[in-house]
PDB file of C-alpha atoms and ligand atoms in Angstrom:
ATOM      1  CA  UNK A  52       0.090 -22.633 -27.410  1.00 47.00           C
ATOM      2  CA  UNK A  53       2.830 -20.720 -28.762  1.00 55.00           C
ATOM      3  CA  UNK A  54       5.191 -18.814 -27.050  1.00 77.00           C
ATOM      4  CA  UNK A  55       4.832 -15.394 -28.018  1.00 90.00           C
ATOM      5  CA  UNK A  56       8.011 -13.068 -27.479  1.00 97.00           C
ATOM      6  CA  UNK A  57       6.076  -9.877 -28.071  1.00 97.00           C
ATOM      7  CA  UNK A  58       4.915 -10.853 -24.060  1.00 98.00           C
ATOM      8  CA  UNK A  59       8.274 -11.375 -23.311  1.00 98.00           C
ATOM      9  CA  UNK A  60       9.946  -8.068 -21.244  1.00 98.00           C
ATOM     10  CA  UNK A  61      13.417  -7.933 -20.314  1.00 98.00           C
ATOM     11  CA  UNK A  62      14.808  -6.014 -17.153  1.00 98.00           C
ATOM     12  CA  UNK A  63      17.630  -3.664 -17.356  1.00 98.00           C
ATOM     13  CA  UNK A  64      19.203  -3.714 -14.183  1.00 96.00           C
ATOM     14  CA  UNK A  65      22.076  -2.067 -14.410  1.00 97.00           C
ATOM     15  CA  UNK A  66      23.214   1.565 -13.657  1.00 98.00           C
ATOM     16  CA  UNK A  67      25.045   1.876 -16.731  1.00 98.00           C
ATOM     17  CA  UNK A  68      24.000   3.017 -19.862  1.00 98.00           C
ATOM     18  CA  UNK A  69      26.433   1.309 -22.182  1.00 98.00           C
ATOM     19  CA  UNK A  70      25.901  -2.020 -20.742  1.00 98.00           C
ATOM     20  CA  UNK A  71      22.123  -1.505 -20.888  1.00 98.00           C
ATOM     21  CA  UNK A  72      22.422  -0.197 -24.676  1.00 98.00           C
ATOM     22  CA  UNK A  73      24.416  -3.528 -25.619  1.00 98.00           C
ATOM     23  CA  UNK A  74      22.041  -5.663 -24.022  1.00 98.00           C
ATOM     24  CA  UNK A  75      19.056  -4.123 -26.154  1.00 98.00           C
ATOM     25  CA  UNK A  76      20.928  -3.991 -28.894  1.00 98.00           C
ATOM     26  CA  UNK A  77      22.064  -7.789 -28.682  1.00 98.00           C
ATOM     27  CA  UNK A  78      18.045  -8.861 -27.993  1.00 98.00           C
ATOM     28  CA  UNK A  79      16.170  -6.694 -30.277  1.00 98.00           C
ATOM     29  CA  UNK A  80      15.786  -9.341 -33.033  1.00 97.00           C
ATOM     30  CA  UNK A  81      13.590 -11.087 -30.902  1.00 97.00           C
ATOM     31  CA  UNK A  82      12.488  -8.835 -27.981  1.00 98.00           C
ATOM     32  CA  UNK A  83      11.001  -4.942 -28.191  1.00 98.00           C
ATOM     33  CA  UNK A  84      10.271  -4.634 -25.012  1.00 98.00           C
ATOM     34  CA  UNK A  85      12.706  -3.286 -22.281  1.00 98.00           C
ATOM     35  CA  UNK A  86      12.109  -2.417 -18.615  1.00 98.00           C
ATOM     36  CA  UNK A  87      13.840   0.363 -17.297  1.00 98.00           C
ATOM     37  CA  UNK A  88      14.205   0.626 -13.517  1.00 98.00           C
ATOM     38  CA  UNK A  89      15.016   3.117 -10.850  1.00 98.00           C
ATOM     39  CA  UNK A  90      18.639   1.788 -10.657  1.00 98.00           C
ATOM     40  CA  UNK A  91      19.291   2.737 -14.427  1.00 98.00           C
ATOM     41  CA  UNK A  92      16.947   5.899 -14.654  1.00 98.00           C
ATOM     42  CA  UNK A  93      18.217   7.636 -11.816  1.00 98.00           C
ATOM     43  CA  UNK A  94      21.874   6.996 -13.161  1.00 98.00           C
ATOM     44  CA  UNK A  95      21.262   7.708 -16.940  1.00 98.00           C
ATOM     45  CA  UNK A  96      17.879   9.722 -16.294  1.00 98.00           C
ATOM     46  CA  UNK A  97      15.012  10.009 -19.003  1.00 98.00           C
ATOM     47  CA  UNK A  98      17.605  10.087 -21.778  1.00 98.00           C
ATOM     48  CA  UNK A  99      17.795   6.337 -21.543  1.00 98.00           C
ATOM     49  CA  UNK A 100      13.950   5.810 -22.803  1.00 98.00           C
ATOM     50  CA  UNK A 101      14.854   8.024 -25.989  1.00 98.00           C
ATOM     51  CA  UNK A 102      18.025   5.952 -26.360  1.00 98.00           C
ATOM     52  CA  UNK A 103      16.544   2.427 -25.909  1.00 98.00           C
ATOM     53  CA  UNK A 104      13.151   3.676 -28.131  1.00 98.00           C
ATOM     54  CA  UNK A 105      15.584   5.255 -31.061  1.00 98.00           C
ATOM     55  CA  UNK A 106      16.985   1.460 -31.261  1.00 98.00           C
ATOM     56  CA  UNK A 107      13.329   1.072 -31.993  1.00 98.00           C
ATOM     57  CA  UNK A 108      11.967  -0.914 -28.884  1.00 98.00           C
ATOM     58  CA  UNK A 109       9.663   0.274 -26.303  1.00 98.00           C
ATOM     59  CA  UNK A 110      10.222   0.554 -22.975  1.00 98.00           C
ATOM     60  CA  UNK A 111       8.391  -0.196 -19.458  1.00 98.00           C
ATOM     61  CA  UNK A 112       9.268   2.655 -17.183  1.00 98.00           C
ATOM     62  CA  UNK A 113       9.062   0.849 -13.987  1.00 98.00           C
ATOM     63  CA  UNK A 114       9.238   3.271 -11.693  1.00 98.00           C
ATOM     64  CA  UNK A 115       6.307   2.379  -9.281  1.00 98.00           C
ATOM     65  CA  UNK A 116       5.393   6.276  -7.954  1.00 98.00           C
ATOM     66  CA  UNK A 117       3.514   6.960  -4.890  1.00 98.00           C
ATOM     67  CA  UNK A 118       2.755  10.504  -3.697  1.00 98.00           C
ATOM     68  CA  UNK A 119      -0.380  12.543  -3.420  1.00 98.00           C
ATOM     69  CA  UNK A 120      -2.698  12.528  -6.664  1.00 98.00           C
ATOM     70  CA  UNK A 121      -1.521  16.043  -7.747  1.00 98.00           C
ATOM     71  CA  UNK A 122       2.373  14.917  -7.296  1.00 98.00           C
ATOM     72  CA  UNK A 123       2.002  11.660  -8.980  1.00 98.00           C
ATOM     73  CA  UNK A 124      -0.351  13.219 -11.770  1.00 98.00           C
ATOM     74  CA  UNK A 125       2.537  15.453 -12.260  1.00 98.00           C
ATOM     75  CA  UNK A 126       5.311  12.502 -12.998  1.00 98.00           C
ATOM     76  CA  UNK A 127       2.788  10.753 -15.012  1.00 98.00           C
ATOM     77  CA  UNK A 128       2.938  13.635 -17.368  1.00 97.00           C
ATOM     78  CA  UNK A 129       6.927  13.538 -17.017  1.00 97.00           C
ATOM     79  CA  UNK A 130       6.675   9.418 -18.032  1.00 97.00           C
ATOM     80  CA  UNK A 131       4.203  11.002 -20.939  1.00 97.00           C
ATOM     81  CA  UNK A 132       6.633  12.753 -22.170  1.00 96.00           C
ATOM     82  CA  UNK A 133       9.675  10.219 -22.214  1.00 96.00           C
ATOM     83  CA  UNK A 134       7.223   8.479 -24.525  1.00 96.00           C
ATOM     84  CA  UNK A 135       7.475   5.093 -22.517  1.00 98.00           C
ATOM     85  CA  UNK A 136       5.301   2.520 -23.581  1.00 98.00           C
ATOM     86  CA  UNK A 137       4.001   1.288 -20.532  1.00 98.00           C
ATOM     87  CA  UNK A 138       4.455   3.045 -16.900  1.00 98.00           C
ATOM     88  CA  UNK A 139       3.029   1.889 -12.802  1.00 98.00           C
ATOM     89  CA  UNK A 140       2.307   3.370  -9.783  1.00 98.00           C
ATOM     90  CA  UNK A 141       1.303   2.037  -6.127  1.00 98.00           C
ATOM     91  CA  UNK A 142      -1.969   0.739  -5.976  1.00 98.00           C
ATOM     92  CA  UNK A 143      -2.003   1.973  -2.506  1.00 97.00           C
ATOM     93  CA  UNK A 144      -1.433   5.569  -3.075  1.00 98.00           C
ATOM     94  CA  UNK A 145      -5.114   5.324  -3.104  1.00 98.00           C
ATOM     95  CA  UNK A 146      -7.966   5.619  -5.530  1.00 98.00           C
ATOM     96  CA  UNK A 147      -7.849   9.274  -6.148  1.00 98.00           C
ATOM     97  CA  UNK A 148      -4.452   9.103  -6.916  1.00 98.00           C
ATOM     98  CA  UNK A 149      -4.831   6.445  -9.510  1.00 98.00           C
ATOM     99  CA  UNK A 150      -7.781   8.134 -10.802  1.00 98.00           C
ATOM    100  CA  UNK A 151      -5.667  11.433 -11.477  1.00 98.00           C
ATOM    101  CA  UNK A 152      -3.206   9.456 -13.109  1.00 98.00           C
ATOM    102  CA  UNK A 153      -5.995   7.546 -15.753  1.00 98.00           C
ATOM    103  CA  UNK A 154      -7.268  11.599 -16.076  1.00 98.00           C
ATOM    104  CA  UNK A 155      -3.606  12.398 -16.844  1.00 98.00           C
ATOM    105  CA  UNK A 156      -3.069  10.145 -19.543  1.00 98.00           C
ATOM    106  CA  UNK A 157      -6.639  10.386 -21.048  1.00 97.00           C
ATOM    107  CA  UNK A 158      -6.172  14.356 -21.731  1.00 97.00           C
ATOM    108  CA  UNK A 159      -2.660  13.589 -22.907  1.00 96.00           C
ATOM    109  CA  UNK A 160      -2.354  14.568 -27.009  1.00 92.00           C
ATOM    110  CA  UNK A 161       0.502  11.556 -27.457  1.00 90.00           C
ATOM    111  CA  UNK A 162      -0.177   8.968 -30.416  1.00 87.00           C
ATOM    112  CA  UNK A 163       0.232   6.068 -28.103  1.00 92.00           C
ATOM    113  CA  UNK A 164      -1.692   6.326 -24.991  1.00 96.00           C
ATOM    114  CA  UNK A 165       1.433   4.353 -22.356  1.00 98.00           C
ATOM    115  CA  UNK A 166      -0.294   1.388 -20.830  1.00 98.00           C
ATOM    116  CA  UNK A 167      -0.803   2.130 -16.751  1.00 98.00           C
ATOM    117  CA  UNK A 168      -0.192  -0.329 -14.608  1.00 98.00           C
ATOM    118  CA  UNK A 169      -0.058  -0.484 -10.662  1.00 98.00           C
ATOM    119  CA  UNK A 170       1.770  -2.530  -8.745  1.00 98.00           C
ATOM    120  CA  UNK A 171      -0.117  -4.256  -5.512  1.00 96.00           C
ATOM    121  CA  UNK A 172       1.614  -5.899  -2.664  1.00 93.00           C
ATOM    122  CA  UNK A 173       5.168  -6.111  -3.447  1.00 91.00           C
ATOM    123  CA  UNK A 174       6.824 -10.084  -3.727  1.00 84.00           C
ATOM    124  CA  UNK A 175       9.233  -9.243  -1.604  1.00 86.00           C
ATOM    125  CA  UNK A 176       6.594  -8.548   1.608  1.00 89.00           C
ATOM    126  CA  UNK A 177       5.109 -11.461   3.605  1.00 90.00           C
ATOM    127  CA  UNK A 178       2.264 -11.676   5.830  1.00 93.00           C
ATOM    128  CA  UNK A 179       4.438 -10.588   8.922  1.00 94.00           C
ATOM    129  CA  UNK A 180       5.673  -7.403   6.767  1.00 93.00           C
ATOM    130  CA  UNK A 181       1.621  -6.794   6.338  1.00 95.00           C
ATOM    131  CA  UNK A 182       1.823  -7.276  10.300  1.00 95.00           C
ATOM    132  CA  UNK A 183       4.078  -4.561  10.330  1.00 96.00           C
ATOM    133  CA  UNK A 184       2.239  -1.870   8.599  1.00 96.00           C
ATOM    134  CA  UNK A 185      -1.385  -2.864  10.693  1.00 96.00           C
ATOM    135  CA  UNK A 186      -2.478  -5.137   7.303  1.00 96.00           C
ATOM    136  CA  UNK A 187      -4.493  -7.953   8.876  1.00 95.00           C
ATOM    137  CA  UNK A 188      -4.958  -9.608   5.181  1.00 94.00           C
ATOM    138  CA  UNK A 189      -2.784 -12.275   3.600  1.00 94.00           C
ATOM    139  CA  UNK A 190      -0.906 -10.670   1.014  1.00 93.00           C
ATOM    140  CA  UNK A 191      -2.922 -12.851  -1.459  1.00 95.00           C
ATOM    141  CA  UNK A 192      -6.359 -11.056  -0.009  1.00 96.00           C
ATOM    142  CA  UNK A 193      -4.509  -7.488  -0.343  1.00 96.00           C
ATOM    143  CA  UNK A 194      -3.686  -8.076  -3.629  1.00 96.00           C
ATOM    144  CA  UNK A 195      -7.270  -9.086  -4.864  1.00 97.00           C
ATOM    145  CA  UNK A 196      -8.505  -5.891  -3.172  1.00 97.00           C
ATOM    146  CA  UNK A 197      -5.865  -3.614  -4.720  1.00 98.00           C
ATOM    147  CA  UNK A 198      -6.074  -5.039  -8.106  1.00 98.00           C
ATOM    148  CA  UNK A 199      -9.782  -4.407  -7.679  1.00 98.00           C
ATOM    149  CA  UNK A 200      -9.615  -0.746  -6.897  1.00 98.00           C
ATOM    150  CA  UNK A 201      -6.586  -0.717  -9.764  1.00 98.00           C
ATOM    151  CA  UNK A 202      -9.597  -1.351 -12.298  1.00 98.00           C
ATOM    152  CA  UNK A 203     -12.357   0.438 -10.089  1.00 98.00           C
ATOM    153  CA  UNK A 204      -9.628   3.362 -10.677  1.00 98.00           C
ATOM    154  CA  UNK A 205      -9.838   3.192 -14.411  1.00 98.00           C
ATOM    155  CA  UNK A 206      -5.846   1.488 -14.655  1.00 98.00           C
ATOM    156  CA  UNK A 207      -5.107  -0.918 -17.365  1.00 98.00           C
ATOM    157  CA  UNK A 208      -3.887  -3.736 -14.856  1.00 98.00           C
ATOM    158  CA  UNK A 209      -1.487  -4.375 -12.592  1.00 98.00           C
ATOM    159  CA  UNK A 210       2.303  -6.047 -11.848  1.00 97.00           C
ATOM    160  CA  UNK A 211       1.994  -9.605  -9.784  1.00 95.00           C
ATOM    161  CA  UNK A 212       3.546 -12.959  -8.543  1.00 93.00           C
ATOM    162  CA  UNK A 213       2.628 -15.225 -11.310  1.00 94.00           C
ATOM    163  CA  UNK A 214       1.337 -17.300  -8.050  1.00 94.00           C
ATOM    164  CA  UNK A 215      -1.414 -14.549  -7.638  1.00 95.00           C
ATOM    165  CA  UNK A 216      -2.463 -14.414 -11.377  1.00 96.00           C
ATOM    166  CA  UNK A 217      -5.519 -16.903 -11.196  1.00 96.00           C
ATOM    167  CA  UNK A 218      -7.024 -15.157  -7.867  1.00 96.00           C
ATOM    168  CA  UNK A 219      -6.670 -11.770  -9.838  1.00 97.00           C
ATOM    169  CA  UNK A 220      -8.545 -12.776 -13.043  1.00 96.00           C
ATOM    170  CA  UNK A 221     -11.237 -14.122 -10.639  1.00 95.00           C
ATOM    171  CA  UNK A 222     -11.427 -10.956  -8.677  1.00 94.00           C
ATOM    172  CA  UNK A 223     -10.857  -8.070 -12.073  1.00 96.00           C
ATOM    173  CA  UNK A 224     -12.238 -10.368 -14.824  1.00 95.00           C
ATOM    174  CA  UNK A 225      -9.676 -11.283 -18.520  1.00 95.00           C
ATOM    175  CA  UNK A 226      -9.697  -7.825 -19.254  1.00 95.00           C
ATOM    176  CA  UNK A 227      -6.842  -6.685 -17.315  1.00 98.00           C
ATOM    177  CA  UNK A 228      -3.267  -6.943 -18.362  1.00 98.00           C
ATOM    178  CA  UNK A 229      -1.081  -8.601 -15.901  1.00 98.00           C
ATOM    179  CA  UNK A 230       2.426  -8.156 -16.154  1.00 98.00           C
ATOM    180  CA  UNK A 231       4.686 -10.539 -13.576  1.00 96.00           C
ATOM    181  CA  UNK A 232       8.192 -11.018 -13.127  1.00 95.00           C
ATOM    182  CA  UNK A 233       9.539 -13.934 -10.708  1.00 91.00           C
ATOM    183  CA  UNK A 234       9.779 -16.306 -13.900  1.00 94.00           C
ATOM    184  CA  UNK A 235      12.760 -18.439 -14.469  1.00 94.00           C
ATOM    185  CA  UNK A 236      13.191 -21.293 -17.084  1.00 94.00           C
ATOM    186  CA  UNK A 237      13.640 -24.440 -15.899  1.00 90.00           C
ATOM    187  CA  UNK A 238      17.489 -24.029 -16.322  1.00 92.00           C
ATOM    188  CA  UNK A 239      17.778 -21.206 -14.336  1.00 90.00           C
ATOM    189  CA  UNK A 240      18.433 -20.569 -10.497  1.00 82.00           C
ATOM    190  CA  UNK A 241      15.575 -19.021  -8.635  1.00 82.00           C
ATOM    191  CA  UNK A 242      18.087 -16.766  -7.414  1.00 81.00           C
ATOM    192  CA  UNK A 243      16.207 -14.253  -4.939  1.00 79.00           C
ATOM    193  CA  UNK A 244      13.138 -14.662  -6.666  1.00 75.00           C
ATOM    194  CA  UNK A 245      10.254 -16.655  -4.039  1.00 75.00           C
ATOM    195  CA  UNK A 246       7.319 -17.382  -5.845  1.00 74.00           C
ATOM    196  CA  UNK A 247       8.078 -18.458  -9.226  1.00 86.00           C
ATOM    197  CA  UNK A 248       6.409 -19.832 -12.225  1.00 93.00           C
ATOM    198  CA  UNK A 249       8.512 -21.063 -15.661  1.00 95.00           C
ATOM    199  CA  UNK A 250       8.090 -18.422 -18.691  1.00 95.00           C
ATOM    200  CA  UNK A 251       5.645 -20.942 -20.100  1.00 94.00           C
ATOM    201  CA  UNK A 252       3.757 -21.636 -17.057  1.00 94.00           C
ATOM    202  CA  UNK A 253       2.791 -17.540 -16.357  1.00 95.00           C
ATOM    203  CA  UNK A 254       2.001 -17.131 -19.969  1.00 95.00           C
ATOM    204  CA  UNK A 255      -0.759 -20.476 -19.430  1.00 94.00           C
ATOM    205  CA  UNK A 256      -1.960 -19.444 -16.048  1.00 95.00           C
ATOM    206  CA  UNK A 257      -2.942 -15.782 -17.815  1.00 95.00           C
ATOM    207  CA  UNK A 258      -0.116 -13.283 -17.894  1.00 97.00           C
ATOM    208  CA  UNK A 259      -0.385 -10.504 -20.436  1.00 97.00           C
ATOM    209  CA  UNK A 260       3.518 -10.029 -20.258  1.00 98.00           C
ATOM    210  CA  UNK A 261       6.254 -11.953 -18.480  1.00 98.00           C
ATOM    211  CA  UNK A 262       9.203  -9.537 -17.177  1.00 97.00           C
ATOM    212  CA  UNK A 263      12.692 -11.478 -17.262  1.00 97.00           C
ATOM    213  CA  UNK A 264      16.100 -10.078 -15.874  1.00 97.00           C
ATOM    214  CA  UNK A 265      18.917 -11.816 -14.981  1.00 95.00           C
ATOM    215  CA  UNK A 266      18.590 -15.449 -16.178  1.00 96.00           C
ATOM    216  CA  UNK A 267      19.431 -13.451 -19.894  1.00 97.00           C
ATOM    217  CA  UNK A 268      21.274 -10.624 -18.880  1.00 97.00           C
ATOM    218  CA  UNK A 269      23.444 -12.348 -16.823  1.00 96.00           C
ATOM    219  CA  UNK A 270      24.224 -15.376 -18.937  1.00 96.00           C
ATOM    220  CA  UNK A 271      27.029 -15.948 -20.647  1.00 96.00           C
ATOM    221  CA  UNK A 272      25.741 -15.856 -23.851  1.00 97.00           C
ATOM    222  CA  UNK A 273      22.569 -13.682 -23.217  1.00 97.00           C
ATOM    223  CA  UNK A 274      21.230 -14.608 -27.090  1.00 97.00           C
ATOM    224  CA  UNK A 275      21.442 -18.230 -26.312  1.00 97.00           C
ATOM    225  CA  UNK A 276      19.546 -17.712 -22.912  1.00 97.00           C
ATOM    226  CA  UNK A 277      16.830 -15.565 -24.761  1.00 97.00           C
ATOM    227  CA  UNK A 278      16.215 -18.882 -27.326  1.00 96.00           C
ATOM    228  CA  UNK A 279      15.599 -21.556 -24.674  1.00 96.00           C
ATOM    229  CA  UNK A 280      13.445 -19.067 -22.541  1.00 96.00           C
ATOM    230  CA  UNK A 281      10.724 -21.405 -23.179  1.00 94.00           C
ATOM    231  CA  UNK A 282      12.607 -24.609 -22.791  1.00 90.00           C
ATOM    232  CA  UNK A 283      12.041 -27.188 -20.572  1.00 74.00           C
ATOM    233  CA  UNK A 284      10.159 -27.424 -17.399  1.00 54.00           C
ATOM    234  CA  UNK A 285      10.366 -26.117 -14.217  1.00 45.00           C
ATOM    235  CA  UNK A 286      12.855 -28.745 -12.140  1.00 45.00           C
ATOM    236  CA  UNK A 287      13.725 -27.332  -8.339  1.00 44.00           C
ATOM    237  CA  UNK A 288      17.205 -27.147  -7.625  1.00 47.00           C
ATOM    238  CA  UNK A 289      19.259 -27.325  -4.989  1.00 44.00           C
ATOM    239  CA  UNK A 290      19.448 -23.843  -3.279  1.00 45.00           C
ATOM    240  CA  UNK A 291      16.570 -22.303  -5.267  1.00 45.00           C
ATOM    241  CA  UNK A 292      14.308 -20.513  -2.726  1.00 44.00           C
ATOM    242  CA  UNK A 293      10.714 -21.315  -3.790  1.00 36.00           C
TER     243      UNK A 293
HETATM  244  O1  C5P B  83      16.455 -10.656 -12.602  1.00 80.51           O
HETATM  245  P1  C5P B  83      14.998 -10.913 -12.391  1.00 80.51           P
HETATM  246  O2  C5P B  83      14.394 -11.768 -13.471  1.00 80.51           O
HETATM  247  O3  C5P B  83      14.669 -11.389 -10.993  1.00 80.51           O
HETATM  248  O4  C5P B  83      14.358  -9.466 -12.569  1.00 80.51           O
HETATM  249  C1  C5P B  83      13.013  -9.209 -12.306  1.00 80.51           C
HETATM  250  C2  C5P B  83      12.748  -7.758 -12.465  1.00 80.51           C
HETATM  251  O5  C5P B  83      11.414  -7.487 -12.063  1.00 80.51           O
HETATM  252  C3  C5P B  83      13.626  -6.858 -11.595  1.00 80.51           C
HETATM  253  O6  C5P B  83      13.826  -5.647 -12.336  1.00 80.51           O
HETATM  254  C4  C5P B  83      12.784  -6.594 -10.375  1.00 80.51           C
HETATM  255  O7  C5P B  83      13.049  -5.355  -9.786  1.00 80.51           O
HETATM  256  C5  C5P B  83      11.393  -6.582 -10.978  1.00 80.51           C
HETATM  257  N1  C5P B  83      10.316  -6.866 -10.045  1.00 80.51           N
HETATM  258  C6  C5P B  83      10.248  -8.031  -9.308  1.00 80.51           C
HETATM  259  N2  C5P B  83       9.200  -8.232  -8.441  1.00 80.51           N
HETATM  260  C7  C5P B  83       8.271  -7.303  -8.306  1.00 80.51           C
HETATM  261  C8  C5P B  83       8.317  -6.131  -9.053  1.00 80.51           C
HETATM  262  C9  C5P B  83       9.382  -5.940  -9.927  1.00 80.51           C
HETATM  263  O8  C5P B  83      11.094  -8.890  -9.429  1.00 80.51           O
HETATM  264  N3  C5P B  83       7.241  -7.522  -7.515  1.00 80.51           N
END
């Protein structure tokens, strides 16, 4: 298998334009794809997707909206016209609201149709976070269902752990794009990332597109970091939370 770098996302997580500009423009040889987040698009605001698409790469507006259908129909026509390449919303705003959102983009007279994505249980919730909100299901069963009603709801796929990628293609089918951050290379610290796979391993278990953030952006020499994403495998280190 080669390792493809047109799967290959990197996340801008910063609040400043400048620094987000420079890192695009230091990648783009190898990597068009750039996800911007609600830290740098509510400090730069939709001018950023222009900026980062005039350097000619495409961005993931990763936003992840949740409202009633008519609101979140609404944004997805705002995302629509920022021209992002790929946008999500919560699975569990509900089928209607997903289904508004598929309508949305369908009527839309763009070029390129954005890829919609929805994200399902976020990494960062457990089972006793489920607990919390009256969700008797493992997060692994909640995702299965939501990913489900993602394609029942006419969405192109969904954001995961790469841990849950093999339960989802079960439960959706191949396809269904699956885009999952929580990678790290072998050399990198897991940081506050819990259930990770290497870049290589998510690509083999079935993503569509591997998101990546700090182990680049934060490197020393970012270029360096984005040639040896593939390197290695996957050794646990001391103080990596897995
Ligand atoms: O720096 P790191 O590689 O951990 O960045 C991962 C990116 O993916 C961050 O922008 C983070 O917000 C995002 N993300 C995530 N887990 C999710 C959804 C999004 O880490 N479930």
């Amino acid at each position: 298998m080669s390792y493809d770098y047109s799967k290959v996302i990197i996340a801008l997580d910063t609040p400043e334009e400048e620094k987000a500009l420079n890192i695009v423009k230091l990648l783009k040889h190898k990597v068009s794809i750039f996800k911007v987040g609600l830290e740098l698009f509510c400090s730069q605001g939709p001018e950023i997707v222009k900026k980062i698409n005039d350097l000619g790469c495409k961005v993931f507006l990763d936003l992840k909206f949740h409202d009633i259908p008519n609101t979140v129909a609404g944004a997805a026509k705002a995302a629509l016209s920022t021209q992002a390449f790929m946008f999500n919303v919560h699975a569990s705003g509900g089928r209607e609201m997903m289904r508004k959102v598929r309508e949305t983009v369908d009527a839309a007279s763009v070029s390129e149709k954005p890829i919609v994505l929805a994200v399902t249980v976020l990494t960062s919730l457990d089972e006793r976070d489920l607990k919390d909100i009256n969700i008797s299901k493992s997060p692994l069963e909640q995702v299965k269902t939501l990913a489900l009603l993602t394609k029942q709801a006419g969405l192109d796929g969904v954001v995961a752990s790469p841990k849950e990628i093999t339960a989802i293609r079960e439960a959706v089918g191949q396809d269904f794009i699956i885009v999952t951050p929580g990678v790290r290379p072998s050399w990198a610290q897991a940081g506050d990332q819990k259930r990770i796979m290497t870049p290589q391993e998510a690509l083999e278990a079935g993503a569509s597109y591997i998101v990546v953030g700090r182990p680049v952006t934060a490197a020393p020499d970012p270029v360096e970091a984005l040639d040896k994403l593939f390197d290695g495998a996957w050794h646990q280190q001391e103080g990596d939370i897995v």
